[in-house]
Coordinates of C-alpha atoms in Angstrom, one line a residue:
Chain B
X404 CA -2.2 10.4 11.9
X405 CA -0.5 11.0 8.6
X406 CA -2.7 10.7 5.6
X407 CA -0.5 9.2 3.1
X408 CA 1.7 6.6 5.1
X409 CA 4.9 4.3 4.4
X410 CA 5.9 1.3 5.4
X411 CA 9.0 0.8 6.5
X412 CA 10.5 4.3 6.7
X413 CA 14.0 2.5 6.9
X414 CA 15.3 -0.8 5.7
X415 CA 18.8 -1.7 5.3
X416 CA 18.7 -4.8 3.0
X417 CA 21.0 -6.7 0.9
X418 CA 22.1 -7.2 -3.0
X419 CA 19.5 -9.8 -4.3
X420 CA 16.8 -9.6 -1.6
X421 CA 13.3 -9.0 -2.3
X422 CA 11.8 -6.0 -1.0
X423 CA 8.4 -4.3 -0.8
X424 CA 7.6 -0.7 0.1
X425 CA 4.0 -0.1 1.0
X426 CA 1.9 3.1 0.7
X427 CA -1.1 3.6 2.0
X428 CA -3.6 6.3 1.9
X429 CA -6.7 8.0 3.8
X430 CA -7.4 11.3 1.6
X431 CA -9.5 8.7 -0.8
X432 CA -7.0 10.2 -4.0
X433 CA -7.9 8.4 -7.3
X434 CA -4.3 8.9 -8.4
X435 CA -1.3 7.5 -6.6
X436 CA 2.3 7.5 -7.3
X437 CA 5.7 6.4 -6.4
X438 CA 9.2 8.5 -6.9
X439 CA 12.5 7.9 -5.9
X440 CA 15.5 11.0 -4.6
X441 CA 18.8 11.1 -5.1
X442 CA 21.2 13.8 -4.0
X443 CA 21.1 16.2 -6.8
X444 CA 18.6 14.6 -9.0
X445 CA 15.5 15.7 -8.0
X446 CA 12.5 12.9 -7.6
X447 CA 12.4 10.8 -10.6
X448 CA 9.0 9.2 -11.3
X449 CA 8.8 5.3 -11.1
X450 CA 5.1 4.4 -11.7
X451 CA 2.0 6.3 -11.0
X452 CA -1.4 4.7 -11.0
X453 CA -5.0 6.6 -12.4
X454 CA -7.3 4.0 -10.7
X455 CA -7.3 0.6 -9.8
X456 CA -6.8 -0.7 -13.1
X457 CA -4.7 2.2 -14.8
X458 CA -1.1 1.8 -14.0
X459 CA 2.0 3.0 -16.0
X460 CA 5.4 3.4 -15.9
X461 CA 7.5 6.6 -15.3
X462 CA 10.5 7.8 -15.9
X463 CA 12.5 5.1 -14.4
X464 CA 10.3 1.7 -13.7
X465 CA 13.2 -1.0 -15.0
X466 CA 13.9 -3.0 -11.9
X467 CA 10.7 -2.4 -9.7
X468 CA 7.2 -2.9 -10.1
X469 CA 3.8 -1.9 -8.4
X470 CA 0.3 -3.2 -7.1
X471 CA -2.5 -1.7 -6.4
X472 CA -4.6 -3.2 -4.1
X473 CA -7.2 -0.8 -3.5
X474 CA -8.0 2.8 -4.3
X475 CA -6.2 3.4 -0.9
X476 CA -3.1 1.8 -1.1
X477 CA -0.1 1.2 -3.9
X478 CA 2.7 -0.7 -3.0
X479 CA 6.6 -1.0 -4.8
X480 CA 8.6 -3.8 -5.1
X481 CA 11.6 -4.4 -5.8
X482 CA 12.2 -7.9 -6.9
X483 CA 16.3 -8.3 -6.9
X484 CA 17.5 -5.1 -4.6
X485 CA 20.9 -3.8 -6.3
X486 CA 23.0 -1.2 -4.8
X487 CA 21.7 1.6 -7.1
X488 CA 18.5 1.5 -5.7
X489 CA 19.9 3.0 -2.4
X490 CA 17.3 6.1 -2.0
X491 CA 14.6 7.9 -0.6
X492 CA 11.3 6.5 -2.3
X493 CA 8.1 8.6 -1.7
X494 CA 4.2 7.7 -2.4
X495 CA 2.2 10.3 -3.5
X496 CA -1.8 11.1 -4.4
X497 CA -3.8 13.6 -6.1
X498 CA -7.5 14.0 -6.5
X499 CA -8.6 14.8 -10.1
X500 CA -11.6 16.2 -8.7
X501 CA -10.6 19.0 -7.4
X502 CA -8.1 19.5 -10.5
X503 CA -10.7 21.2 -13.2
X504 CA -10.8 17.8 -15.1
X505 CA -8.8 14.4 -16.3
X506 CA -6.1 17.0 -18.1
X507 CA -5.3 18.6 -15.2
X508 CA -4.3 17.0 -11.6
X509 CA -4.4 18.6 -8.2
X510 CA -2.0 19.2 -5.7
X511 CA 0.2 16.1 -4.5
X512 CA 0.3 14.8 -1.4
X513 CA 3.8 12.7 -0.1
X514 CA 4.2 10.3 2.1
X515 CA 7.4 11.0 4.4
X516 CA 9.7 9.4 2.6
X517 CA 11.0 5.3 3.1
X518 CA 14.7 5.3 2.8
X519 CA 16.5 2.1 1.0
X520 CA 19.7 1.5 1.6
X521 CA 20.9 -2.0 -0.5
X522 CA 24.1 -3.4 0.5
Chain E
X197 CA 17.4 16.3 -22.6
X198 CA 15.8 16.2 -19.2
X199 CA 11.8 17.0 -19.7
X200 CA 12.6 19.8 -16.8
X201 CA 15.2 21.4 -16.0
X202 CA 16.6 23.7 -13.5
X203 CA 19.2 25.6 -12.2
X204 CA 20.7 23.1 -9.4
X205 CA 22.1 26.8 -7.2
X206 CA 22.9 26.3 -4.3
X207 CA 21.9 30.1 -4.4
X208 CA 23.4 31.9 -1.0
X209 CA 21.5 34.9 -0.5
X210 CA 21.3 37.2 2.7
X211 CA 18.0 38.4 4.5
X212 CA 15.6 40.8 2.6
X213 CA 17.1 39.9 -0.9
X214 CA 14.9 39.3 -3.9
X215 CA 15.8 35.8 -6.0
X216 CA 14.4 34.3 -8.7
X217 CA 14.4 30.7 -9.9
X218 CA 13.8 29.3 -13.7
X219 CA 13.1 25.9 -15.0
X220 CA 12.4 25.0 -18.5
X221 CA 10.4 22.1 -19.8
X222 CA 10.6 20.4 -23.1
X223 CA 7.1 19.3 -23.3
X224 CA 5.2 21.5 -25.3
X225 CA 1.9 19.8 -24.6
X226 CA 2.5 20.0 -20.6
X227 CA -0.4 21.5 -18.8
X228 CA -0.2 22.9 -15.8
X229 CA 2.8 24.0 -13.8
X230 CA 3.6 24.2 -10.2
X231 CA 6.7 24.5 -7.3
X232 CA 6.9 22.3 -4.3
X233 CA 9.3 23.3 -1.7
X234 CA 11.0 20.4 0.0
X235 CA 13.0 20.9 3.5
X236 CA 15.9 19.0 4.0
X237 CA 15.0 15.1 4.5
X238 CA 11.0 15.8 4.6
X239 CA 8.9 15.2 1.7
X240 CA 8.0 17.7 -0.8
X241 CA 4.9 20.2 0.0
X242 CA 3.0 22.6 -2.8
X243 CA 4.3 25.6 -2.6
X244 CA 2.2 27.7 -5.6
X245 CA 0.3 26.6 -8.8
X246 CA 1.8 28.6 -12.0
X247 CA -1.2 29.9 -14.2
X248 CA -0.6 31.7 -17.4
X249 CA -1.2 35.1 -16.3
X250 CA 1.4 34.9 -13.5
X251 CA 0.1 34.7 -10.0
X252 CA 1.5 36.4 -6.2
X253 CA 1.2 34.8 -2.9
X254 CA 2.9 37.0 -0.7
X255 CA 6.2 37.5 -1.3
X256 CA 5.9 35.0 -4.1
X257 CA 5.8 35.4 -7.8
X258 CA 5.3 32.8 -9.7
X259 CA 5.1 33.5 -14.0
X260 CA 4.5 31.4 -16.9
X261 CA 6.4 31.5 -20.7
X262 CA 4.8 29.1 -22.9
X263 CA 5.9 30.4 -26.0
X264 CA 9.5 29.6 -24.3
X265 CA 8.6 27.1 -22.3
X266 CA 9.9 27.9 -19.2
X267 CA 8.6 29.1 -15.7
X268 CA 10.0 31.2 -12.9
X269 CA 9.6 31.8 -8.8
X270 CA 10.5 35.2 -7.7
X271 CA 10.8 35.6 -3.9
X272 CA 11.0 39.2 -2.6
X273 CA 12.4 40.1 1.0
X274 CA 14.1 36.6 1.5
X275 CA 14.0 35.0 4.9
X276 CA 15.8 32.2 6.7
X277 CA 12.5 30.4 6.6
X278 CA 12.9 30.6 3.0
X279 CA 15.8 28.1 2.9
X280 CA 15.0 24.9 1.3
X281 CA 14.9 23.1 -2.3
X282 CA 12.7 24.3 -4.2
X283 CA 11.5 22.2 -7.2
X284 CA 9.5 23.1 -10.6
X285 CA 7.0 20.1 -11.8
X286 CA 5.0 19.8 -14.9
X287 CA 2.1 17.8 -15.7
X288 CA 3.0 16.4 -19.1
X289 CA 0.5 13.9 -21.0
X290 CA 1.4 10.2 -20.4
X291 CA 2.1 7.8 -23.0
X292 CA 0.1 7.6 -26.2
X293 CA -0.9 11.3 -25.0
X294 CA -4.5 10.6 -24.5
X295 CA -4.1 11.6 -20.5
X296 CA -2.6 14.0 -18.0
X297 CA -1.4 13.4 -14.8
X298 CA 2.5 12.5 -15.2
X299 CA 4.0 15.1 -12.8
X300 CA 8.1 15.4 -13.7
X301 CA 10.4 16.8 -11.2
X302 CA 13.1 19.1 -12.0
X303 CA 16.5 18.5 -9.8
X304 CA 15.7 20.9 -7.5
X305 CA 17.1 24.4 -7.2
X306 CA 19.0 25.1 -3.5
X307 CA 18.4 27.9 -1.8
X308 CA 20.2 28.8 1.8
X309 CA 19.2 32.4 3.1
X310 CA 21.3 33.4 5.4
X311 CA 21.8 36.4 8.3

């Protein structure tokens, strides 16, 4: 079993509907986060969370927001889908422990991927 | 300006060929530096940390420029394997800079080795 999963790895959905993506994890990360990919744009950071109660916005966050439950999972919603958020959205986590302290952060782990496509 | 930048390619390159990949970040307070390789439509994986006195792993070179802020993957003897996107992130301090831990993405660099 994967140790970072998403929920739903498709969903076709339309202009106006609300729609969750859900990540959930098993590595027992501290920090999760959520990106979304576009052809030629890399992955463009939407909100990452530190703990619990620590969340902030990336690069990108107007038009989604985030929850998280539990140390294990961190889910994105999308409240009004609009065509531009047609992606690939991926969760990731990192473990500051292993990452030589709060200034660094370790390696990421990604989910594979959830693609949205918003009609 | 994008906080990290790269070279978008697509670089075409045959077997055995040495290439090299930059990215430059605009950050000056980032601290640490790493490339993730991503295969087409599967999630990115760590491909080598950056550390300020360069570092090898095999056939792959990765160095570090803080003064001009940029960082670079060399990979010597190219194979097909090799072809992917590869993709420079930082670790930049998050707002109000009193923590690290916002990882930014550069577009991506394509690479296609081929026979």
């Amino acid at each position: 079993d994967a140790d970072v999963t998403q929920t739903p790895r498709n969903r076709i959905t339309k202009t106006g509907k609300r729609i969750m993506l859900e990540c959930s994890q098993t590595k027992g990360h501290d920090r999760m986060y959520w990106y979304r990919q576009d052809p030629g744009l890399g992955l463009q950071l939407i909100y990452y969370s530190f703990d619990v109660k620590d969340i902030n916005k990336g690069e990108i966050s107007d038009g989604y927001s985030v929850s998280r439950q539990a140390q294990a999972k961190f889910s994105l919603s999308l409240e009004s889908a609009i065509p531009n958020q047609t992606a690939l959205y991926f969760c990731a986590t990192s473990d500051t422990r292993y990452a030589g302290g709060p200034s660094n952060t370790g390696e990421l782990f990604f989910g594979e991927g959830s693609r949205l496509t918003v009609l | 300006r994008k906080e990290v930048e790269q070279d978008p390619g697509p670089f075409n390159v045959p077997e055995g060929a040495t290439v090299a990949f930059n990215c430059t970040y605009s950050n000056s307070a980032s601290q640490s530096f790493f490339w993730y390789r991503q295969d087409c439509r599967k999630e990115p994986k760590l491909l080598m940390s950056v550390y300020s006195s360069g570092n090898e792993d095999g056939r792959f070179t990765a160095q570090l420029n803080r003064a001009s802020q940029y960082i670079s993957l060399l990979i010597r003897d190219s194979k097909l394997s090799d072809s992917a996107t590869y993709l420079c992130v930082v670790n930049s301090p998050s707002a109000g800079g009193t923590s690290y831990g916002k990882l930014t993405f550069g577009q991506g660099t394509i690479l296609t080795v081929h026979p």
